[in-house]
Amino acid sequence: MTEALEPAAKLDLAYWMRLTRTLDDAIVAMWKQGRGVGGTFSGKGHEAIAVGAGYALGEDDVVAPMHRDLGCYLVRGMAPERIVANQLGKAMGVTSGRDANLHGLGDLSLNILGFVSHLPQSMPAALGAAMAFQYRDEPRIALTFVGDGSSNTGLFHETLNLAAVQKAPFVVVVENNQYAYSTPLGQQMAIEDIVVRADAHGVHGEIIDGNDVAAVYRAVAAAAARARRGEGPSLIEAKTMRMLGHAIHDGAEYVPRELLAEWEARDPVVSWETKLVGEGLISEEMLSRLHAECREEVEMAIEQAEKAPLPDPDTVGAGVYAP
Ligand SMILES: Cc1ncc(C[n+]2csc(CCOP(=O)(O)OP(=O)(O)O)c2C)c(N)n1
Ligand SMILES: [Mg+2]
């Protein structure tokens, strides 16, 4: 992967981000209509981070996405109908009906580690993958995401420290979306920028605009290249905003409306599309067609998932490890 974006790649990114937004909106709407079973975490506002990071990896690289990274699952090849079916607890869902939200979503055939609900347990799991590649001398890297709130845990620091000492081919993308549940950044930590935690551990660190997909792509592609050259881990702090509540039940009344309006004006999906129109890469007409295609793809996924059967009760013990 090079760090420069060719026109075709720019269009690809527009498609994946629009598909992510369309699917995210649809899942939220379904839950509000009583057509959802489990919890729903929206990644609205996180599309550039999730898609840009996933797109910058090689096929053999491993990724461990989090609960706001719908776009990363999609861009890494997880079919929308399997994601919707998972929300509905259906047998064809990614977890075969064992979980009904983004928790646990993983598919090793796509090199996606299952999301570990206990934050940030995906970090050491991804580091384990990175260290395995290193031991086997394979030119692969592992990337994981972590939230601002989760970056306050001991495990975050322990994982970064070990990754630095081992010079592991490991990339951590911090999704700094200003809030952890209802707690704003200023009440979680006494530092302005989370990236200083990279310095504390001797890891390459940088801050990027998490609403600019090209910036995310460039930073992750460069971090992946460094990791592959044996230059160790990177921590990329992507600044963004969680545009809805923590989960579907949460109206985010505690978030100042002006703050949301400020970030709404920098919507990652819309601003990328506007930029491509400005560059003459896509016309308004092509854009409307792209939107319609994404809506159609999502509608088909929902139809397929809603029709699909629930798991056979006789399989309830399958996949359960009991010595
Ligand atoms: C160990 C642990 N404690 C508490 C929770 C419950 N929980 C789920 S998400 C969340 C907030 C995480 O905030 P942040 O890391 O900033 O991620 P964001 O949700 O903002 O993307 C909490 C406390 C959890 N999943 N794991
Ligand atoms: Mg957060």
PDB file of C-alpha atoms in Angstrom, residues 60-313:
ATOM      1  CA  ASP A  60      -2.977 -10.431   5.344  1.00  0.00           C
ATOM      2  CA  ASP A  61      -2.841  -7.885   8.134  1.00  0.00           C
ATOM      3  CA  VAL A  62      -4.984  -8.426  11.193  1.00  0.00           C
ATOM      4  CA  VAL A  63      -7.407  -5.892  12.587  1.00  0.00           C
ATOM      5  CA  ALA A  64      -9.263  -5.796  15.897  1.00  0.00           C
ATOM      6  CA  PRO A  65     -12.113  -3.272  15.529  1.00  0.00           C
ATOM      7  CA  MET A  66     -14.156  -1.738  18.324  1.00  0.00           C
ATOM      8  CA  HIS A  67     -17.824  -0.904  18.820  1.00  0.00           C
ATOM      9  CA  ARG A  68     -17.719   2.263  16.630  1.00  0.00           C
ATOM     10  CA  ASP A  69     -15.915   0.616  13.717  1.00  0.00           C
ATOM     11  CA  LEU A  70     -18.724  -0.649  11.530  1.00  0.00           C
ATOM     12  CA  GLY A  71     -16.866   0.797   8.532  1.00  0.00           C
ATOM     13  CA  CYS A  72     -13.803  -1.276   9.302  1.00  0.00           C
ATOM     14  CA  TYR A  73     -15.781  -4.528   9.310  1.00  0.00           C
ATOM     15  CA  LEU A  74     -17.307  -3.573   5.953  1.00  0.00           C
ATOM     16  CA  VAL A  75     -14.123  -2.465   4.255  1.00  0.00           C
ATOM     17  CA  ARG A  76     -12.369  -5.638   5.435  1.00  0.00           C
ATOM     18  CA  GLY A  77     -15.004  -7.728   3.680  1.00  0.00           C
ATOM     19  CA  MET A  78     -17.702  -8.559   6.208  1.00  0.00           C
ATOM     20  CA  ALA A  79     -21.009  -8.717   4.312  1.00  0.00           C
ATOM     21  CA  PRO A  80     -23.698  -6.225   5.463  1.00  0.00           C
ATOM     22  CA  GLU A  81     -26.332  -8.995   5.691  1.00  0.00           C
ATOM     23  CA  ARG A  82     -24.194 -10.929   8.177  1.00  0.00           C
ATOM     24  CA  ILE A  83     -23.879  -7.792  10.304  1.00  0.00           C
ATOM     25  CA  VAL A  84     -27.628  -7.055  10.232  1.00  0.00           C
ATOM     26  CA  ALA A  85     -28.389 -10.725  10.927  1.00  0.00           C
ATOM     27  CA  ASN A  86     -26.108 -10.504  13.912  1.00  0.00           C
ATOM     28  CA  GLN A  87     -28.108  -7.541  15.225  1.00  0.00           C
ATOM     29  CA  LEU A  88     -31.208  -9.713  14.904  1.00  0.00           C
ATOM     30  CA  GLY A  89     -29.679 -12.761  16.607  1.00  0.00           C
ATOM     31  CA  LYS A  90     -30.048 -14.841  13.434  1.00  0.00           C
ATOM     32  CA  ALA A  91     -28.154 -18.040  12.667  1.00  0.00           C
ATOM     33  CA  MET A  92     -26.468 -16.443   9.637  1.00  0.00           C
ATOM     34  CA  GLY A  93     -25.182 -13.598  11.820  1.00  0.00           C
ATOM     35  CA  VAL A  94     -21.458 -13.367  12.401  1.00  0.00           C
ATOM     36  CA  THR A  95     -21.763 -14.860  15.891  1.00  0.00           C
ATOM     37  CA  SER A  96     -24.396 -17.411  14.762  1.00  0.00           C
ATOM     38  CA  GLY A  97     -26.987 -15.732  16.965  1.00  0.00           C
ATOM     39  CA  ARG A  98     -24.829 -15.792  20.107  1.00  0.00           C
ATOM     40  CA  ASP A  99     -24.662 -12.017  20.457  1.00  0.00           C
ATOM     41  CA  ALA A 100     -26.905  -9.335  19.011  1.00  0.00           C
ATOM     42  CA  ASN A 101     -24.735  -6.298  18.471  1.00  0.00           C
ATOM     43  CA  LEU A 102     -21.220  -5.445  17.373  1.00  0.00           C
ATOM     44  CA  HIS A 103     -19.749  -7.264  20.384  1.00  0.00           C
ATOM     45  CA  GLY A 104     -17.935 -10.413  19.431  1.00  0.00           C
ATOM     46  CA  LEU A 105     -18.005  -9.625  15.713  1.00  0.00           C
ATOM     47  CA  GLY A 106     -14.984 -11.252  14.214  1.00  0.00           C
ATOM     48  CA  ASP A 107     -14.053 -13.563  11.402  1.00  0.00           C
ATOM     49  CA  LEU A 108     -10.588 -15.033  11.255  1.00  0.00           C
ATOM     50  CA  SER A 109     -11.028 -15.893   7.574  1.00  0.00           C
ATOM     51  CA  LEU A 110     -11.135 -12.096   7.022  1.00  0.00           C
ATOM     52  CA  ASN A 111      -8.317 -11.497   9.519  1.00  0.00           C
ATOM     53  CA  ILE A 112     -10.728  -9.687  11.847  1.00  0.00           C
ATOM     54  CA  LEU A 113     -10.338 -10.526  15.529  1.00  0.00           C
ATOM     55  CA  GLY A 114     -13.599 -10.702  17.470  1.00  0.00           C
ATOM     56  CA  PHE A 115     -14.320  -7.518  19.400  1.00  0.00           C
ATOM     57  CA  VAL A 116     -13.746  -8.079  23.099  1.00  0.00           C
ATOM     58  CA  SER A 117     -16.376  -6.178  25.046  1.00  0.00           C
ATOM     59  CA  HIS A 118     -14.119  -5.571  28.053  1.00  0.00           C
ATOM     60  CA  LEU A 119     -12.308  -2.443  27.030  1.00  0.00           C
ATOM     61  CA  PRO A 120      -9.535  -2.351  25.913  1.00  0.00           C
ATOM     62  CA  GLN A 121      -8.952  -6.114  25.851  1.00  0.00           C
ATOM     63  CA  SER A 122      -8.732  -6.107  22.061  1.00  0.00           C
ATOM     64  CA  MET A 123      -5.384  -4.314  22.454  1.00  0.00           C
ATOM     65  CA  PRO A 124      -3.409  -7.189  23.997  1.00  0.00           C
ATOM     66  CA  ALA A 125      -5.187  -9.659  21.699  1.00  0.00           C
ATOM     67  CA  ALA A 126      -4.036  -7.667  18.655  1.00  0.00           C
ATOM     68  CA  LEU A 127      -0.554  -7.289  20.120  1.00  0.00           C
ATOM     69  CA  GLY A 128      -0.442 -11.074  20.480  1.00  0.00           C
ATOM     70  CA  ALA A 129      -1.160 -11.374  16.759  1.00  0.00           C
ATOM     71  CA  ALA A 130       1.543  -8.786  15.968  1.00  0.00           C
ATOM     72  CA  MET A 131       4.110 -10.627  18.085  1.00  0.00           C
ATOM     73  CA  ALA A 132       3.216 -13.928  16.414  1.00  0.00           C
ATOM     74  CA  PHE A 133       3.924 -12.363  13.005  1.00  0.00           C
ATOM     75  CA  GLN A 134       7.232 -11.103  14.329  1.00  0.00           C
ATOM     76  CA  TYR A 135       8.260 -14.523  15.703  1.00  0.00           C
ATOM     77  CA  ARG A 136       7.339 -16.190  12.434  1.00  0.00           C
ATOM     78  CA  ASP A 137       9.092 -13.517  10.420  1.00  0.00           C
ATOM     79  CA  GLU A 138       5.941 -12.790   8.439  1.00  0.00           C
ATOM     80  CA  PRO A 139       5.563  -9.327   6.860  1.00  0.00           C
ATOM     81  CA  ARG A 140       2.186  -8.759   8.514  1.00  0.00           C
ATOM     82  CA  ILE A 141       1.022  -6.224  11.047  1.00  0.00           C
ATOM     83  CA  ALA A 142      -1.852  -5.955  13.540  1.00  0.00           C
ATOM     84  CA  LEU A 143      -3.953  -2.852  14.098  1.00  0.00           C
ATOM     85  CA  THR A 144      -6.455  -2.097  16.796  1.00  0.00           C
ATOM     86  CA  PHE A 145      -8.631   0.804  17.865  1.00  0.00           C
ATOM     87  CA  VAL A 146      -9.146   2.180  21.337  1.00  0.00           C
ATOM     88  CA  GLY A 147     -11.362   4.940  22.736  1.00  0.00           C
ATOM     89  CA  ASP A 148     -10.286   7.985  24.732  1.00  0.00           C
ATOM     90  CA  GLY A 149     -11.928   6.555  27.857  1.00  0.00           C
ATOM     91  CA  SER A 150     -10.303   3.177  27.381  1.00  0.00           C
ATOM     92  CA  SER A 151      -6.906   4.846  27.031  1.00  0.00           C
ATOM     93  CA  ASN A 152      -7.086   5.619  30.761  1.00  0.00           C
ATOM     94  CA  THR A 153      -6.833   1.987  31.759  1.00  0.00           C
ATOM     95  CA  GLY A 154      -3.762   0.160  32.985  1.00  0.00           C
ATOM     96  CA  LEU A 155      -4.070  -2.345  30.176  1.00  0.00           C
ATOM     97  CA  PHE A 156      -3.661   0.393  27.560  1.00  0.00           C
ATOM     98  CA  HIS A 157      -0.297   1.349  29.084  1.00  0.00           C
ATOM     99  CA  GLU A 158       0.848  -2.231  29.687  1.00  0.00           C
ATOM    100  CA  THR A 159       0.091  -3.154  26.085  1.00  0.00           C
ATOM    101  CA  LEU A 160       1.856  -0.118  24.638  1.00  0.00           C
ATOM    102  CA  ASN A 161       4.849  -0.713  26.855  1.00  0.00           C
ATOM    103  CA  LEU A 162       5.190  -4.345  25.818  1.00  0.00           C
ATOM    104  CA  ALA A 163       4.655  -3.457  22.153  1.00  0.00           C
ATOM    105  CA  ALA A 164       7.423  -0.832  22.362  1.00  0.00           C
ATOM    106  CA  VAL A 165       9.881  -3.135  24.133  1.00  0.00           C
ATOM    107  CA  GLN A 166       9.247  -5.882  21.586  1.00  0.00           C
ATOM    108  CA  LYS A 167       9.261  -3.448  18.651  1.00  0.00           C
ATOM    109  CA  ALA A 168       6.137  -5.255  17.550  1.00  0.00           C
ATOM    110  CA  PRO A 169       4.497  -4.563  14.169  1.00  0.00           C
ATOM    111  CA  PHE A 170       1.531  -3.013  15.917  1.00  0.00           C
ATOM    112  CA  VAL A 171      -0.607   0.069  15.219  1.00  0.00           C
ATOM    113  CA  VAL A 172      -3.027   1.591  17.706  1.00  0.00           C
ATOM    114  CA  VAL A 173      -5.597   4.104  16.517  1.00  0.00           C
ATOM    115  CA  VAL A 174      -7.067   6.118  19.376  1.00  0.00           C
ATOM    116  CA  GLU A 175     -10.585   7.242  18.488  1.00  0.00           C
ATOM    117  CA  ASN A 176     -10.738  10.394  20.567  1.00  0.00           C
ATOM    118  CA  ASN A 177     -14.436  11.212  20.287  1.00  0.00           C
ATOM    119  CA  GLN A 178     -14.464  13.601  23.289  1.00  0.00           C
ATOM    120  CA  TYR A 179     -16.654  11.400  25.481  1.00  0.00           C
ATOM    121  CA  ALA A 180     -16.642   8.082  27.277  1.00  0.00           C
ATOM    122  CA  TYR A 181     -20.295   7.385  28.008  1.00  0.00           C
ATOM    123  CA  SER A 182     -21.393  10.739  29.533  1.00  0.00           C
ATOM    124  CA  THR A 183     -17.929  11.752  30.761  1.00  0.00           C
ATOM    125  CA  PRO A 184     -16.260  14.522  28.731  1.00  0.00           C
ATOM    126  CA  LEU A 185     -12.533  14.417  28.072  1.00  0.00           C
ATOM    127  CA  GLY A 186     -11.671  17.080  30.646  1.00  0.00           C
ATOM    128  CA  GLN A 187     -13.144  14.964  33.429  1.00  0.00           C
ATOM    129  CA  GLN A 188     -11.328  11.819  32.307  1.00  0.00           C
ATOM    130  CA  MET A 189      -7.754  12.994  32.036  1.00  0.00           C
ATOM    131  CA  ALA A 190      -5.584  16.014  32.851  1.00  0.00           C
ATOM    132  CA  ILE A 191      -3.816  16.094  29.477  1.00  0.00           C
ATOM    133  CA  GLU A 192      -4.891  17.856  26.286  1.00  0.00           C
ATOM    134  CA  ASP A 193      -3.678  15.249  23.846  1.00  0.00           C
ATOM    135  CA  ILE A 194      -3.699  11.497  24.322  1.00  0.00           C
ATOM    136  CA  VAL A 195      -0.733  11.208  21.968  1.00  0.00           C
ATOM    137  CA  VAL A 196       1.650  12.194  24.797  1.00  0.00           C
ATOM    138  CA  ARG A 197       1.088   8.668  26.057  1.00  0.00           C
ATOM    139  CA  ALA A 198       2.997   7.416  23.018  1.00  0.00           C
ATOM    140  CA  ASP A 199       6.048   9.415  24.100  1.00  0.00           C
ATOM    141  CA  ALA A 200       5.769   8.002  27.588  1.00  0.00           C
ATOM    142  CA  HIS A 201       6.303   4.526  26.182  1.00  0.00           C
ATOM    143  CA  GLY A 202       8.773   5.246  23.384  1.00  0.00           C
ATOM    144  CA  VAL A 203       6.256   4.670  20.630  1.00  0.00           C
ATOM    145  CA  HIS A 204       5.889   6.782  17.481  1.00  0.00           C
ATOM    146  CA  GLY A 205       2.901   9.086  18.002  1.00  0.00           C
ATOM    147  CA  GLU A 206       0.940  11.559  15.933  1.00  0.00           C
ATOM    148  CA  ILE A 207      -2.322  13.493  15.982  1.00  0.00           C
ATOM    149  CA  ILE A 208      -4.567  13.513  12.953  1.00  0.00           C
ATOM    150  CA  ASP A 209      -7.939  14.892  11.941  1.00  0.00           C
ATOM    151  CA  GLY A 210     -10.162  11.862  12.433  1.00  0.00           C
ATOM    152  CA  ASN A 211     -12.800  13.356  10.129  1.00  0.00           C
ATOM    153  CA  ASP A 212     -10.446  13.419   7.153  1.00  0.00           C
ATOM    154  CA  VAL A 213     -10.291   9.974   5.588  1.00  0.00           C
ATOM    155  CA  ALA A 214      -7.197  10.834   3.531  1.00  0.00           C
ATOM    156  CA  ALA A 215      -5.328  11.865   6.691  1.00  0.00           C
ATOM    157  CA  VAL A 216      -6.338   8.623   8.409  1.00  0.00           C
ATOM    158  CA  TYR A 217      -5.321   6.555   5.397  1.00  0.00           C
ATOM    159  CA  ARG A 218      -1.938   8.300   5.084  1.00  0.00           C
ATOM    160  CA  ALA A 219      -1.102   7.996   8.783  1.00  0.00           C
ATOM    161  CA  VAL A 220      -2.073   4.333   9.002  1.00  0.00           C
ATOM    162  CA  ALA A 221      -0.340   3.388   5.736  1.00  0.00           C
ATOM    163  CA  ALA A 222       2.845   5.076   6.981  1.00  0.00           C
ATOM    164  CA  ALA A 223       2.576   3.410  10.411  1.00  0.00           C
ATOM    165  CA  ALA A 224       2.029   0.028   8.756  1.00  0.00           C
ATOM    166  CA  ALA A 225       5.069   0.562   6.524  1.00  0.00           C
ATOM    167  CA  ARG A 226       7.230   1.475   9.545  1.00  0.00           C
ATOM    168  CA  ALA A 227       5.986  -1.586  11.406  1.00  0.00           C
ATOM    169  CA  ARG A 228       6.802  -3.827   8.424  1.00  0.00           C
ATOM    170  CA  ARG A 229      10.317  -2.383   8.277  1.00  0.00           C
ATOM    171  CA  GLY A 230      10.839  -3.470  11.892  1.00  0.00           C
ATOM    172  CA  GLU A 231      10.641   0.072  13.267  1.00  0.00           C
ATOM    173  CA  GLY A 232       8.067  -0.806  15.904  1.00  0.00           C
ATOM    174  CA  PRO A 233       4.604   0.343  16.927  1.00  0.00           C
ATOM    175  CA  SER A 234       2.733   3.586  16.352  1.00  0.00           C
ATOM    176  CA  LEU A 235      -0.052   5.350  18.170  1.00  0.00           C
ATOM    177  CA  ILE A 236      -2.271   7.568  16.056  1.00  0.00           C
ATOM    178  CA  GLU A 237      -4.648   9.874  17.886  1.00  0.00           C
ATOM    179  CA  ALA A 238      -7.577  10.578  15.578  1.00  0.00           C
ATOM    180  CA  LYS A 239      -9.659  13.477  16.881  1.00  0.00           C
ATOM    181  CA  THR A 240     -13.333  13.224  16.167  1.00  0.00           C
ATOM    182  CA  MET A 241     -16.749  13.452  17.801  1.00  0.00           C
ATOM    183  CA  ARG A 242     -19.297  10.842  18.791  1.00  0.00           C
ATOM    184  CA  MET A 243     -22.346  12.230  16.985  1.00  0.00           C
ATOM    185  CA  LEU A 244     -25.002  10.215  18.861  1.00  0.00           C
ATOM    186  CA  GLY A 245     -25.302   8.932  22.414  1.00  0.00           C
ATOM    187  CA  HIS A 246     -23.127   6.187  23.826  1.00  0.00           C
ATOM    188  CA  ALA A 247     -25.662   3.587  22.732  1.00  0.00           C
ATOM    189  CA  ILE A 248     -29.172   3.709  21.372  1.00  0.00           C
ATOM    190  CA  HIS A 249     -30.806   4.275  24.770  1.00  0.00           C
ATOM    191  CA  ASP A 250     -28.760   7.433  25.334  1.00  0.00           C
ATOM    192  CA  GLY A 251     -30.022  10.746  23.899  1.00  0.00           C
ATOM    193  CA  ALA A 252     -26.699  12.477  24.749  1.00  0.00           C
ATOM    194  CA  GLU A 253     -28.545  15.394  26.394  1.00  0.00           C
ATOM    195  CA  TYR A 254     -25.337  16.119  28.319  1.00  0.00           C
ATOM    196  CA  VAL A 255     -23.429  17.026  25.111  1.00  0.00           C
ATOM    197  CA  PRO A 256     -23.554  20.767  24.304  1.00  0.00           C
ATOM    198  CA  ARG A 257     -25.564  21.281  21.112  1.00  0.00           C
ATOM    199  CA  GLU A 258     -23.009  23.847  19.833  1.00  0.00           C
ATOM    200  CA  LEU A 259     -20.285  21.229  20.041  1.00  0.00           C
ATOM    201  CA  LEU A 260     -22.350  18.815  17.979  1.00  0.00           C
ATOM    202  CA  ALA A 261     -23.178  21.542  15.453  1.00  0.00           C
ATOM    203  CA  GLU A 262     -19.493  22.379  15.115  1.00  0.00           C
ATOM    204  CA  TRP A 263     -18.642  18.754  14.287  1.00  0.00           C
ATOM    205  CA  GLU A 264     -21.732  18.268  12.150  1.00  0.00           C
ATOM    206  CA  ALA A 265     -20.307  20.926   9.829  1.00  0.00           C
ATOM    207  CA  ARG A 266     -17.236  18.702   9.466  1.00  0.00           C
ATOM    208  CA  ASP A 267     -19.140  15.486   8.821  1.00  0.00           C
ATOM    209  CA  PRO A 268     -16.513  13.016   7.511  1.00  0.00           C
ATOM    210  CA  VAL A 269     -18.737  11.375   4.897  1.00  0.00           C
ATOM    211  CA  VAL A 270     -20.217  14.568   3.492  1.00  0.00           C
ATOM    212  CA  SER A 271     -16.955  16.498   3.493  1.00  0.00           C
ATOM    213  CA  TRP A 272     -15.170  13.745   1.553  1.00  0.00           C
ATOM    214  CA  GLU A 273     -17.945  13.666  -1.030  1.00  0.00           C
ATOM    215  CA  THR A 274     -17.886  17.467  -1.326  1.00  0.00           C
ATOM    216  CA  LYS A 275     -14.117  17.366  -1.813  1.00  0.00           C
ATOM    217  CA  LEU A 276     -14.383  14.783  -4.597  1.00  0.00           C
ATOM    218  CA  VAL A 277     -17.080  16.818  -6.331  1.00  0.00           C
ATOM    219  CA  GLY A 278     -14.804  19.874  -6.057  1.00  0.00           C
ATOM    220  CA  GLU A 279     -11.904  17.919  -7.580  1.00  0.00           C
ATOM    221  CA  GLY A 280     -14.157  16.889 -10.463  1.00  0.00           C
ATOM    222  CA  LEU A 281     -13.729  13.212  -9.595  1.00  0.00           C
ATOM    223  CA  ILE A 282     -17.432  12.659  -9.165  1.00  0.00           C
ATOM    224  CA  SER A 283     -20.475  14.570 -10.411  1.00  0.00           C
ATOM    225  CA  GLU A 284     -23.569  15.369  -8.347  1.00  0.00           C
ATOM    226  CA  GLU A 285     -25.431  12.870 -10.465  1.00  0.00           C
ATOM    227  CA  MET A 286     -22.906  10.079  -9.810  1.00  0.00           C
ATOM    228  CA  LEU A 287     -23.091  10.927  -6.147  1.00  0.00           C
ATOM    229  CA  SER A 288     -26.883  10.517  -6.061  1.00  0.00           C
ATOM    230  CA  ARG A 289     -26.425   7.177  -7.810  1.00  0.00           C
ATOM    231  CA  LEU A 290     -23.845   6.130  -5.219  1.00  0.00           C
ATOM    232  CA  HIS A 291     -26.261   7.023  -2.412  1.00  0.00           C
ATOM    233  CA  ALA A 292     -29.039   5.049  -4.087  1.00  0.00           C
ATOM    234  CA  GLU A 293     -26.757   2.034  -4.582  1.00  0.00           C
ATOM    235  CA  CYS A 294     -25.782   2.064  -0.921  1.00  0.00           C
ATOM    236  CA  ARG A 295     -29.442   2.306   0.143  1.00  0.00           C
ATOM    237  CA  GLU A 296     -30.307  -0.609  -2.113  1.00  0.00           C
ATOM    238  CA  GLU A 297     -27.430  -2.706  -0.783  1.00  0.00           C
ATOM    239  CA  VAL A 298     -28.506  -2.038   2.793  1.00  0.00           C
ATOM    240  CA  GLU A 299     -32.189  -2.717   2.062  1.00  0.00           C
ATOM    241  CA  MET A 300     -31.271  -6.046   0.489  1.00  0.00           C
ATOM    242  CA  ALA A 301     -29.118  -6.942   3.490  1.00  0.00           C
ATOM    243  CA  ILE A 302     -31.981  -6.154   5.869  1.00  0.00           C
ATOM    244  CA  GLU A 303     -34.482  -8.129   3.820  1.00  0.00           C
ATOM    245  CA  GLN A 304     -32.192 -11.143   3.733  1.00  0.00           C
ATOM    246  CA  ALA A 305     -31.399 -10.939   7.450  1.00  0.00           C
ATOM    247  CA  GLU A 306     -35.027 -10.489   8.530  1.00  0.00           C
ATOM    248  CA  LYS A 307     -36.098 -13.536   6.507  1.00  0.00           C
ATOM    249  CA  ALA A 308     -33.290 -15.707   7.859  1.00  0.00           C
ATOM    250  CA  PRO A 309     -33.983 -18.280  10.595  1.00  0.00           C
ATOM    251  CA  LEU A 310     -33.006 -18.016  14.231  1.00  0.00           C
ATOM    252  CA  PRO A 311     -30.396 -20.526  15.423  1.00  0.00           C
ATOM    253  CA  ASP A 312     -31.478 -24.118  15.995  1.00  0.00           C
ATOM    254  CA  PRO A 313     -31.869 -24.479  19.802  1.00  0.00           C
TER     255      PRO A 313
END
